Short mmCIF file of C-alpha atoms in Angstrom, two decimals:
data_model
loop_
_atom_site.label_atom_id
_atom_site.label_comp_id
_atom_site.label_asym_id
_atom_site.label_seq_id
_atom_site.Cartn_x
_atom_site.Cartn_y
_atom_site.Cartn_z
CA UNK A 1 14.48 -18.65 -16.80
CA UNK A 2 13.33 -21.75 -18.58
CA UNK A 3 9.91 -22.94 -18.78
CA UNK A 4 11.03 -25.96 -17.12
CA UNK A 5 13.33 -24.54 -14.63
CA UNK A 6 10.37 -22.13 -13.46
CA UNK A 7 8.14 -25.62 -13.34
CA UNK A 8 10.77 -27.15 -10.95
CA UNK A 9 10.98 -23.87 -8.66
CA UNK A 10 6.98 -24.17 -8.08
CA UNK A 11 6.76 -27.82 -8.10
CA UNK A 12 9.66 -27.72 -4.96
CA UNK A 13 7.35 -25.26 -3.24
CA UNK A 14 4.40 -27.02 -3.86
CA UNK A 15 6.25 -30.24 -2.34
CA UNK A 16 7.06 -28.50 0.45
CA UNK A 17 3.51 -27.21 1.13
CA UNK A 18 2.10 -30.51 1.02
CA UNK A 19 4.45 -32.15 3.72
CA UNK A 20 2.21 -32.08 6.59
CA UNK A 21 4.79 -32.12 9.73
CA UNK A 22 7.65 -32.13 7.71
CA UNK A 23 10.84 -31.03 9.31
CA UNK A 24 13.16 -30.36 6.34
CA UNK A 25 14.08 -26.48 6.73
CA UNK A 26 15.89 -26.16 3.83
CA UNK A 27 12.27 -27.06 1.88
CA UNK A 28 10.60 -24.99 4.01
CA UNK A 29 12.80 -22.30 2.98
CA UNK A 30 12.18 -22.85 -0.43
CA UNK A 31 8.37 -22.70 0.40
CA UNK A 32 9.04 -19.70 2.23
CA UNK A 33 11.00 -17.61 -0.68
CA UNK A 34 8.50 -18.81 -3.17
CA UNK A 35 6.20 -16.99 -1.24
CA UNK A 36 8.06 -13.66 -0.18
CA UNK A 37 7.89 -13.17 -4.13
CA UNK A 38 4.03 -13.05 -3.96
CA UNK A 39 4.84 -10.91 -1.14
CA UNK A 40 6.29 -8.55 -2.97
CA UNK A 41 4.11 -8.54 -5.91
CA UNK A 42 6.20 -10.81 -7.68
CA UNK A 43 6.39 -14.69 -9.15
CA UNK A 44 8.95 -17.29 -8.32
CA UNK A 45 11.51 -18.44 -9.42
CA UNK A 46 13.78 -15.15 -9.51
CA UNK A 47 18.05 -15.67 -9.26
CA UNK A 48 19.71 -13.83 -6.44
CA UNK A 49 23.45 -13.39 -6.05
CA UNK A 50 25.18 -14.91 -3.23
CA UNK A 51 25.42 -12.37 -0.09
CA UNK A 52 29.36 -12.75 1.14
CA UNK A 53 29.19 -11.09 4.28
CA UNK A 54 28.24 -13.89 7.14
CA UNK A 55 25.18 -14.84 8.60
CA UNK A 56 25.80 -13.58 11.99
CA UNK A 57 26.82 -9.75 10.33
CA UNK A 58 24.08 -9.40 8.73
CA UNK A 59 21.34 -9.87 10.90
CA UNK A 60 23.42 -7.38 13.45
CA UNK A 61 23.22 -5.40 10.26
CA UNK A 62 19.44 -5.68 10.05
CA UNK A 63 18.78 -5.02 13.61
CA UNK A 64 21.08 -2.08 13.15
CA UNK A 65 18.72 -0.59 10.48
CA UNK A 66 15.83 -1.24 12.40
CA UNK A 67 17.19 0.72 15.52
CA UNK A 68 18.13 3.53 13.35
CA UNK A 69 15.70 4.13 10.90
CA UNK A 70 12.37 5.17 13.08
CA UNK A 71 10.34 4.42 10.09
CA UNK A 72 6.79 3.77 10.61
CA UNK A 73 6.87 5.38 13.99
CA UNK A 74 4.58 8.00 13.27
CA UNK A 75 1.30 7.43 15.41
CA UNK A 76 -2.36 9.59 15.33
CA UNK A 77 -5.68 9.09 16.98
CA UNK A 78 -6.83 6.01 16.81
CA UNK A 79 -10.05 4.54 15.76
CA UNK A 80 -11.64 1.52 14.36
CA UNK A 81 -14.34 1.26 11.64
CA UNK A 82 -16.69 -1.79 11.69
CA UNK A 83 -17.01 -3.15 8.14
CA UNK A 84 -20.50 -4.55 6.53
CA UNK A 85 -19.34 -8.57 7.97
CA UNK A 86 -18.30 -7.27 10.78
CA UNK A 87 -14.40 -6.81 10.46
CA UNK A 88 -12.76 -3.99 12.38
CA UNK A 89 -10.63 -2.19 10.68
CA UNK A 90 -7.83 0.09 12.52
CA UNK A 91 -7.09 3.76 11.06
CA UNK A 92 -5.71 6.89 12.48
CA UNK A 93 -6.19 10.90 12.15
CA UNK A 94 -4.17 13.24 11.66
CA UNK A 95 -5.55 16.51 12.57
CA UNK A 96 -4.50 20.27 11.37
CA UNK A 97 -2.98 21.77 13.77
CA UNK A 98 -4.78 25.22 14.93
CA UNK A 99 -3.82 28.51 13.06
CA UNK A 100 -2.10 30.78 15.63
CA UNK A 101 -4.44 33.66 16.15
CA UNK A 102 -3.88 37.39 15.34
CA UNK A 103 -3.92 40.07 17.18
CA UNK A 104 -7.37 41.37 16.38
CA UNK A 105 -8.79 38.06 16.56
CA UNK A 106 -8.39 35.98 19.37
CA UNK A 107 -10.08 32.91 20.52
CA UNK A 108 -13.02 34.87 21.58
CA UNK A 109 -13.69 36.04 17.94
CA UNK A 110 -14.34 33.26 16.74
CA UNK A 111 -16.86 31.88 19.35
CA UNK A 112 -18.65 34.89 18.55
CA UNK A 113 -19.39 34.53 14.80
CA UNK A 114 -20.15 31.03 15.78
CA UNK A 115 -22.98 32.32 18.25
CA UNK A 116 -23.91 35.00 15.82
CA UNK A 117 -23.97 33.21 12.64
CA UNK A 118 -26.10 30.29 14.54
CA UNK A 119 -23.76 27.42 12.72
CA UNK A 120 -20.78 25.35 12.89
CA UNK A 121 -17.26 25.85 10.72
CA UNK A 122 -17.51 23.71 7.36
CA UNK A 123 -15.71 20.59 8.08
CA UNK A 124 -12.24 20.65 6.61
CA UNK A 125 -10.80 18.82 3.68
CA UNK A 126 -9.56 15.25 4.66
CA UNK A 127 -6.82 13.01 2.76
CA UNK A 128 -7.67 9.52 3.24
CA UNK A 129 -4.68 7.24 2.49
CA UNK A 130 -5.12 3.14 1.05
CA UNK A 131 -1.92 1.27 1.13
CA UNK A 132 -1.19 -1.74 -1.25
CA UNK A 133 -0.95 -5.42 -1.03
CA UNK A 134 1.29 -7.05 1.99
CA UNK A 135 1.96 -3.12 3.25
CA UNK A 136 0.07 -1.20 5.98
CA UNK A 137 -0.86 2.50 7.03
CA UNK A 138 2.92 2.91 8.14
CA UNK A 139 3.96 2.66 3.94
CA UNK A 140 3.03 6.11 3.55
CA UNK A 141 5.63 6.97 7.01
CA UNK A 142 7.42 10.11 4.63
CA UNK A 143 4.26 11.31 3.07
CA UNK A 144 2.61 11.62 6.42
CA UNK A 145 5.78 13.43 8.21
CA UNK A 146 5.54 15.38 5.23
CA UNK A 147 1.89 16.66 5.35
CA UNK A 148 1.41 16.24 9.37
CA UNK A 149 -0.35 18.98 10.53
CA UNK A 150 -1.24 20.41 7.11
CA UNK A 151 -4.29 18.79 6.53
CA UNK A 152 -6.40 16.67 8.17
CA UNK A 153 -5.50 12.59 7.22
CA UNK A 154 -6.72 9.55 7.54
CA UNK A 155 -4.13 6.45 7.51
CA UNK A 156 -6.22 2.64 7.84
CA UNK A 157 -4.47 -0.34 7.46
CA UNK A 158 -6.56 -2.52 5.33
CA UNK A 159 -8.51 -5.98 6.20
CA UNK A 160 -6.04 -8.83 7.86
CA UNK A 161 -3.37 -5.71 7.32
CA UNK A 162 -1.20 -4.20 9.85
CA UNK A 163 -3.88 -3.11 13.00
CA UNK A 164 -7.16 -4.29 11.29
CA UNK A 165 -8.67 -7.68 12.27
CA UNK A 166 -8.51 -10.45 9.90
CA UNK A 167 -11.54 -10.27 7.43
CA UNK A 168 -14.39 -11.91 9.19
CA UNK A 169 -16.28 -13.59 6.22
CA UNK A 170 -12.50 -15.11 4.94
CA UNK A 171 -12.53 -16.89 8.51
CA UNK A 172 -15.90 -18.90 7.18
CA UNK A 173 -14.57 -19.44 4.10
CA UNK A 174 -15.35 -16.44 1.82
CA UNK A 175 -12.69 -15.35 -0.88
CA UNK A 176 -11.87 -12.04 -0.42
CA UNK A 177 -12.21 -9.13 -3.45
CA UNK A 178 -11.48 -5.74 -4.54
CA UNK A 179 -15.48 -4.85 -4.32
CA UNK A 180 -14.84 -5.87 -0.68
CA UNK A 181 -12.12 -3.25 0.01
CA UNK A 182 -14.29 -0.63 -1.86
CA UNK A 183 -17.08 -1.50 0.84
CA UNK A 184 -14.15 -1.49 4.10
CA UNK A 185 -13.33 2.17 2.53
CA UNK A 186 -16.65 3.52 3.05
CA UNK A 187 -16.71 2.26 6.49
CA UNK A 188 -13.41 3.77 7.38
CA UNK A 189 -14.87 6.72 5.99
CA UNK A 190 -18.54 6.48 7.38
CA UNK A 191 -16.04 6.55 11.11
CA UNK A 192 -13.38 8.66 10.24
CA UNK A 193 -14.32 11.70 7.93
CA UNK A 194 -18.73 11.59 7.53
CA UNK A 195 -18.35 14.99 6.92
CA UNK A 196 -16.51 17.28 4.18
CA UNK A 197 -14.89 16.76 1.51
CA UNK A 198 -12.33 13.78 0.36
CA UNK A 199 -9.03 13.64 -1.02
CA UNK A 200 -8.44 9.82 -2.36
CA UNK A 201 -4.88 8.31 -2.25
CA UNK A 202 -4.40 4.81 -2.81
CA UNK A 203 -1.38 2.75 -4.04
CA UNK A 204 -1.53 -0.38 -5.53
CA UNK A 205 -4.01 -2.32 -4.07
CA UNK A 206 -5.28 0.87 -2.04
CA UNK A 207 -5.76 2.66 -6.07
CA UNK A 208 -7.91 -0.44 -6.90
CA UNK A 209 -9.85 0.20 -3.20
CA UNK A 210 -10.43 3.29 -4.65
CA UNK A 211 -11.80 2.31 -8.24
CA UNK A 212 -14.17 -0.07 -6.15
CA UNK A 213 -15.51 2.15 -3.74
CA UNK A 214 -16.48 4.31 -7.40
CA UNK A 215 -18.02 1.55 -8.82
CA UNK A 216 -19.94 0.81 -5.90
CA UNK A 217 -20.79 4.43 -4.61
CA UNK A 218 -21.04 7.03 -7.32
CA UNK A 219 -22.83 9.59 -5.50
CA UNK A 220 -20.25 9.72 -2.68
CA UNK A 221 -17.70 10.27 -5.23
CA UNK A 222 -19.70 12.58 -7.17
CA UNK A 223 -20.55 14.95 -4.17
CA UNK A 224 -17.70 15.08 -1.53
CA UNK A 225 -14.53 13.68 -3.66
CA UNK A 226 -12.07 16.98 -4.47
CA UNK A 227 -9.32 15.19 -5.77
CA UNK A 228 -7.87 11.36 -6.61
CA UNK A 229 -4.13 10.17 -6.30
CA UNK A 230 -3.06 7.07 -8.41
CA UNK A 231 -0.17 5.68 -7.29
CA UNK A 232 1.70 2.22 -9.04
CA UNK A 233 -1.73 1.17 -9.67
CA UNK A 234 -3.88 -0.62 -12.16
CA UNK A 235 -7.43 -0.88 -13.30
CA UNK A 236 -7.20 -4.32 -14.31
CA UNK A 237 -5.42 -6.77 -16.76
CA UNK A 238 -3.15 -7.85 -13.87
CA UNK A 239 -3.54 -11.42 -15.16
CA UNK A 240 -1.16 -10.67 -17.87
CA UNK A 241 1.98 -9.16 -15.84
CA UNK A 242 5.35 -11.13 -16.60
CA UNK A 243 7.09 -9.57 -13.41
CA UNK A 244 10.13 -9.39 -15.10
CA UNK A 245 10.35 -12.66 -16.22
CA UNK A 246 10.71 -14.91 -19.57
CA UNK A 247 7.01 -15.38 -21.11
CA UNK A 248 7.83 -19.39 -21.02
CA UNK A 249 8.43 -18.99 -17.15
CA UNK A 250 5.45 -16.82 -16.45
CA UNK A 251 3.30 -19.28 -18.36
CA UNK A 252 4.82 -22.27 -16.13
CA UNK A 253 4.26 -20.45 -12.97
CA UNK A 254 0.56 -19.44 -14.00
CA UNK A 255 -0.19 -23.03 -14.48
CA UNK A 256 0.28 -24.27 -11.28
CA UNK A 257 0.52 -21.17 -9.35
CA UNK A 258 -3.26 -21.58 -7.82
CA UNK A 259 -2.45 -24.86 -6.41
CA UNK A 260 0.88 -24.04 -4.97
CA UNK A 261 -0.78 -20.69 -2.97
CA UNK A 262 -3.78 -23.10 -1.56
CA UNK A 263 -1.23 -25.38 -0.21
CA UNK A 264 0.37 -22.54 1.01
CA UNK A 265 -2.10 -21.23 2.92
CA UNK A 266 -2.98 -24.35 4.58
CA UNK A 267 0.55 -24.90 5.83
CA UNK A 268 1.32 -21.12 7.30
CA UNK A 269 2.85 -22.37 10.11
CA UNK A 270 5.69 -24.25 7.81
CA UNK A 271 5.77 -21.63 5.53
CA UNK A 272 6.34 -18.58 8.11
CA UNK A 273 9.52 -21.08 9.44
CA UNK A 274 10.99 -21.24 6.19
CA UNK A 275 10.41 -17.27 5.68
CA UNK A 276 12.43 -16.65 8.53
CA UNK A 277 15.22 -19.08 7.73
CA UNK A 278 15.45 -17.74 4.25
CA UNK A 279 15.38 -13.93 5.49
CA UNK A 280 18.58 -12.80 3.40
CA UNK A 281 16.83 -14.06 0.26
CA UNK A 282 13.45 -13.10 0.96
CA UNK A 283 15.24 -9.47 1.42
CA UNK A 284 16.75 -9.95 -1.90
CA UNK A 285 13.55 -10.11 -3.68
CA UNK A 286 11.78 -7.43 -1.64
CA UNK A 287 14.19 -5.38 -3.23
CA UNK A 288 14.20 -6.56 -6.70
CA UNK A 289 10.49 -6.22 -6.86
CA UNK A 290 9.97 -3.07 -4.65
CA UNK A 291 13.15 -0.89 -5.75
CA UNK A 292 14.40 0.70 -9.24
CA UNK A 293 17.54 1.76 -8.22
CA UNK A 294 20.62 -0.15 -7.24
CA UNK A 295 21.36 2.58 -4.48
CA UNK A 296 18.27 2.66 -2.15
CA UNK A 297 18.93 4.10 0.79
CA UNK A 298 19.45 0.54 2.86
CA UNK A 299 17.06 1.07 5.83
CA UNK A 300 14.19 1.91 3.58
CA UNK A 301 14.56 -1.35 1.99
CA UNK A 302 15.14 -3.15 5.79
CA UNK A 303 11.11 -0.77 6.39
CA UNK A 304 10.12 -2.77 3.79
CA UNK A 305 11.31 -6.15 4.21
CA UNK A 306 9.40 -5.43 7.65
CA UNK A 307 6.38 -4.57 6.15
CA UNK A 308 5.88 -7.36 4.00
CA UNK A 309 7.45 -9.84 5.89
CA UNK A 310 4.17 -8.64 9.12
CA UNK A 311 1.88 -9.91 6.84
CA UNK A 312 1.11 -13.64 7.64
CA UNK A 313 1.28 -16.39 4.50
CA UNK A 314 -1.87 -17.11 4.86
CA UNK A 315 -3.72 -13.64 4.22
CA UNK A 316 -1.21 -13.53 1.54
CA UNK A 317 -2.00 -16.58 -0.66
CA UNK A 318 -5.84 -15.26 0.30
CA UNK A 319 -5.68 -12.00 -1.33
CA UNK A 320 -3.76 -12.79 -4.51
CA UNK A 321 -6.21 -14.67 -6.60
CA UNK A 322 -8.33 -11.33 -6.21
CA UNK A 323 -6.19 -9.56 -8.25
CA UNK A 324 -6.74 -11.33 -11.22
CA UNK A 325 -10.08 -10.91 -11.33
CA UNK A 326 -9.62 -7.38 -10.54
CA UNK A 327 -11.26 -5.22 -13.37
CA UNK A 328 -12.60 -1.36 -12.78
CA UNK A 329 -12.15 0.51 -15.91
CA UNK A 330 -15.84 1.17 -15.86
CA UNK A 331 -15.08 2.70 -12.79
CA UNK A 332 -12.51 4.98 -13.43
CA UNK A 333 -14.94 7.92 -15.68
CA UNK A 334 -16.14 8.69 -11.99
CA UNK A 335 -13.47 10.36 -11.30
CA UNK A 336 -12.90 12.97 -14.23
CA UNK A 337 -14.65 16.06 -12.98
CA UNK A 338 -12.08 16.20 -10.33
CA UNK A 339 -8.01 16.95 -10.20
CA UNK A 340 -6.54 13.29 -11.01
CA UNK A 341 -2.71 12.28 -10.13
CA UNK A 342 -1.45 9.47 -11.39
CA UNK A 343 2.20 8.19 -10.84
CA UNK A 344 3.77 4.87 -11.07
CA UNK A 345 7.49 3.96 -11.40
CA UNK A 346 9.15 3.54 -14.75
CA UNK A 347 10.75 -0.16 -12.97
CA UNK A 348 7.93 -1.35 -11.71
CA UNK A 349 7.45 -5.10 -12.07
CA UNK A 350 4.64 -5.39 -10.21
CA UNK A 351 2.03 -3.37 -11.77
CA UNK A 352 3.81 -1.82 -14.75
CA UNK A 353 3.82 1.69 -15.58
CA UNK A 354 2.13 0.79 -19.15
CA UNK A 355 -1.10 0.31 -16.22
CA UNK A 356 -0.95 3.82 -14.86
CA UNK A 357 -0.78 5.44 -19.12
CA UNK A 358 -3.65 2.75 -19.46
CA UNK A 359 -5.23 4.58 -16.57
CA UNK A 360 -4.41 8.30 -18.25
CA UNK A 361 -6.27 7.31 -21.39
CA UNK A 362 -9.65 7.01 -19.59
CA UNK A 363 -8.85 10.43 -17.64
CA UNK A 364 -7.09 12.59 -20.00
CA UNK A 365 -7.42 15.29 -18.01
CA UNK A 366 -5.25 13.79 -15.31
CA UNK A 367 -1.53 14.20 -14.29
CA UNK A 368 0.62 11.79 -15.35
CA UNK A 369 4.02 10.90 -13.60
CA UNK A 370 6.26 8.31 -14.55
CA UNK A 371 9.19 8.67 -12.37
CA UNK A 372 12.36 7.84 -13.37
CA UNK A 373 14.56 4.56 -11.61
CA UNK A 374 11.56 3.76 -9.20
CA UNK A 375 9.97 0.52 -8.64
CA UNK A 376 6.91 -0.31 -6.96
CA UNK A 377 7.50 0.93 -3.61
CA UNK A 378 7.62 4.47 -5.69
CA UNK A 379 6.81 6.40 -2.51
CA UNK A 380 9.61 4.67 0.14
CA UNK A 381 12.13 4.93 -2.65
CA UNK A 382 11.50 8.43 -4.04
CA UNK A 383 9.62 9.76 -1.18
CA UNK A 384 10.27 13.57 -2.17
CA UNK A 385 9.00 13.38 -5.67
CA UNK A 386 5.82 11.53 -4.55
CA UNK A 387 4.74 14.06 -1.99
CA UNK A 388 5.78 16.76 -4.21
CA UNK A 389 3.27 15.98 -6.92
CA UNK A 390 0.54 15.02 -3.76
CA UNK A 391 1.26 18.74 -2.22
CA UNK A 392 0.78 19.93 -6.10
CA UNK A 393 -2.83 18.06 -6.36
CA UNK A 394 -3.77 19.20 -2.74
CA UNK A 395 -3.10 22.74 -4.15
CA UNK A 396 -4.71 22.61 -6.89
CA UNK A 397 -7.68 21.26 -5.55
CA UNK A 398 -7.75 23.71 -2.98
CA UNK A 399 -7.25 21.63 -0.08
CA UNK A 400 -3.85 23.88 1.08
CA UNK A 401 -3.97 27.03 0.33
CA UNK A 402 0.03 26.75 -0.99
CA UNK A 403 2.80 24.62 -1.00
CA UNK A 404 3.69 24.29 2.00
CA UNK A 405 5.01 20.89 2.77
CA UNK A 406 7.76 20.19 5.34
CA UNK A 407 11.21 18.87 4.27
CA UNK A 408 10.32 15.20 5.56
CA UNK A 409 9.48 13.61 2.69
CA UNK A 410 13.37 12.81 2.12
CA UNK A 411 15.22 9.59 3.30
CA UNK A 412 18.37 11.83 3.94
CA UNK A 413 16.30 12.96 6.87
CA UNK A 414 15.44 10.65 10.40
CA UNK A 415 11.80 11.29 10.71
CA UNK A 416 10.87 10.70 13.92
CA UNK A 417 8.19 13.60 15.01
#
């Protein structure tokens, strides 16, 4: 793309944005795509072939996928964790199931060493899982049928995400931040797991949750955190991501790029229309931006044109200026006396895997996967590699005693349980 042709694409959105009232669709459409890029982690101005099957087909298609694939249906106990301005913020728990007992010790056993010993069982190990930018708890659906009933997990959605309310101090005007996130993490965790020790795994976004919550509390990390997971993730630099795109179109969009998400945000209502009328193209850039491969499995990519398309313009354009300001390097030595995964996509656009090898330099001791044909969305799109390494770093930390993951970490399968 040109330099000027990528000036044109955001000076039409920002147009459109402006139009108080307007009724033109076909703007608001443009307004609408613009913004399912940043959605996706992406810029605007990307080219998308024309679809040839017909309107009508394809949205039976869509439904189709959405009936069949019961992604994101996977539900725990719920709870909500009150953040430091007051935000609630929705997670679930995934408990271990019990251990069957033996024959020469039952139930009563075991209440007898308690009375005996005077003391409670340790609390066990629990997983806590971040998702990313525009996602929510459900983005980690094949890792959790995977692990369910293995080990004890939390799954939150973060602020103005999926269940949680919208951020409280962004209501009165306060721009929101990755040192913010760090803080809702310690409240989810404060509710959801004040005892025991931690497994962290965060992608995207939810990694940088992570670096923030170790910048801001060292001694939590220090004393309770067995083992970190990385996932399509950066520690800053974000600011200098072309997405895929020609330098001279990445510097055009970057110009007026802060304008165009202000105006926006103020016109969500316009913007949301034009999403929906423009929801074959919007789905051709969640894939470009999300997938690696040219054959992902079709309703994955429907899951997450869902996904991204639940989260309102609005808390979009509010989030995105955080991440380039977004800078935790300084953060990242925190975590190198514990087992450290790291694993980004060799296709991702979004936060390139040249982020997650920045990442390994500062932890050298860490596990490093760069998995082949995998985009951003590593862990929807090669679902069985991700929790393979994740059951790998739970063993090795000692949170499961063995590998001993279920088979439902695959997109072949219909996980439903």
């Amino acid at each position: 793309m040109s330099e000027s042709s990528a000036e044109a694409v955001v000076a039409a959105t920002a147009n459109v944005a402006g139009a108080a009232g307007a009724a033109n669709w076909r703007r608001a459409g443009i307004a609408g795509a613009a913004i399912g890029v940043l959605a996706a982690g992406a810029a605007a101005g990307v080219a998308v072939e024309r679809l040839t099957v017909g309107r009508g087909m394809r949205k039976k298609a869509r439904l189709a996928l959405d009936a069949t694939g019961p992604y994101g249906s996977l539900r725990g106990t719920p709870g909500r964790a009150v953040a430091d301005d007051g935000t609630e913020l929705y997670y679930e728990i995934d408990e271990v199931e019990a251990a069957p007992a033996t024959a020469d010790e039952g139930a009563s056993s075991g209440t007898r060493r308690r009375r005996l010993f005077g003391r409670k069982a340790p609390a066990p190990v629990t997983v806590v899982f971040s998702h990313g930018y525009c996602l929510g708890q459900d983005s980690w659906h094949f890792q959790r049928a995977a692990l369910r009933g293995l080990v004890r997990a939390v799954y939150w959605d973060q602020r103005s995400h999926g269940r949680s309310e919208r951020g409280r101090s962004q209501a009165d005007g306060v721009p929101v931040g990755i040192d913010q996130l760090g803080r809702d993490l310690k409240a989810v965790i404060d509710a959801a797991a004040p005892e025991g020790p931690l497994v962290l795994a965060g992608h995207s976004m939810g990694g940088m949750t992570m670096m923030a919550l170790a910048d801001q509390y060292p001694a939590l990390i220090r004393d309770r955190v067995a083992a970190v997971a990385l996932i399509g993730t950066s520690s800053g630099k974000l600011g200098e991501v072309n997405f895929g795109l020609p330098v001279a179109g990445v510097n055009a969009v970057r110009r007026v790029l802060p304008g165009v998400l202000k105006a926006l945000g103020s016109q969500a209502e316009l913007v949301e229309k034009g999403r929906r009328a423009t929801a074959d193209l919007f789905a051709g850039l969640i894939k470009r931006y999300s997938f690696g491969s040219k054959d992902v499995d079709p309703a994955v990519a429907r899951f997450a044109e869902r996904l991204i398309e639940a989260t309102p313009i609005d808390v979009v354009a509010e989030f995105y200026p955080a991440f380039t300001e977004h800078d935790k390097s300084g953060a990242l030595p925190g975590f190198r006396e514990v087992p450290v995964l790291i694993l980004a996509g060799d296709k991702d656009l979004v936060t390139p895997s040249s982020h997650s090898e920045a990442i390994a330099d500062v932890l050298p001791d860490a596990e490093l996967v760069i998995v082949p044909d995998a985009g951003h969305l590593v862990m929807l799109e090669h679902p069985e590699t991700v929790t393979d390494r994740l059951a790998d770093l739970l063993v090795r930390s000692g949170t499961v005693p063995a590998a001993n993951v279920g088979g439902h970490g695959s997109t072949a399968q219909q996980p439903g349980r």
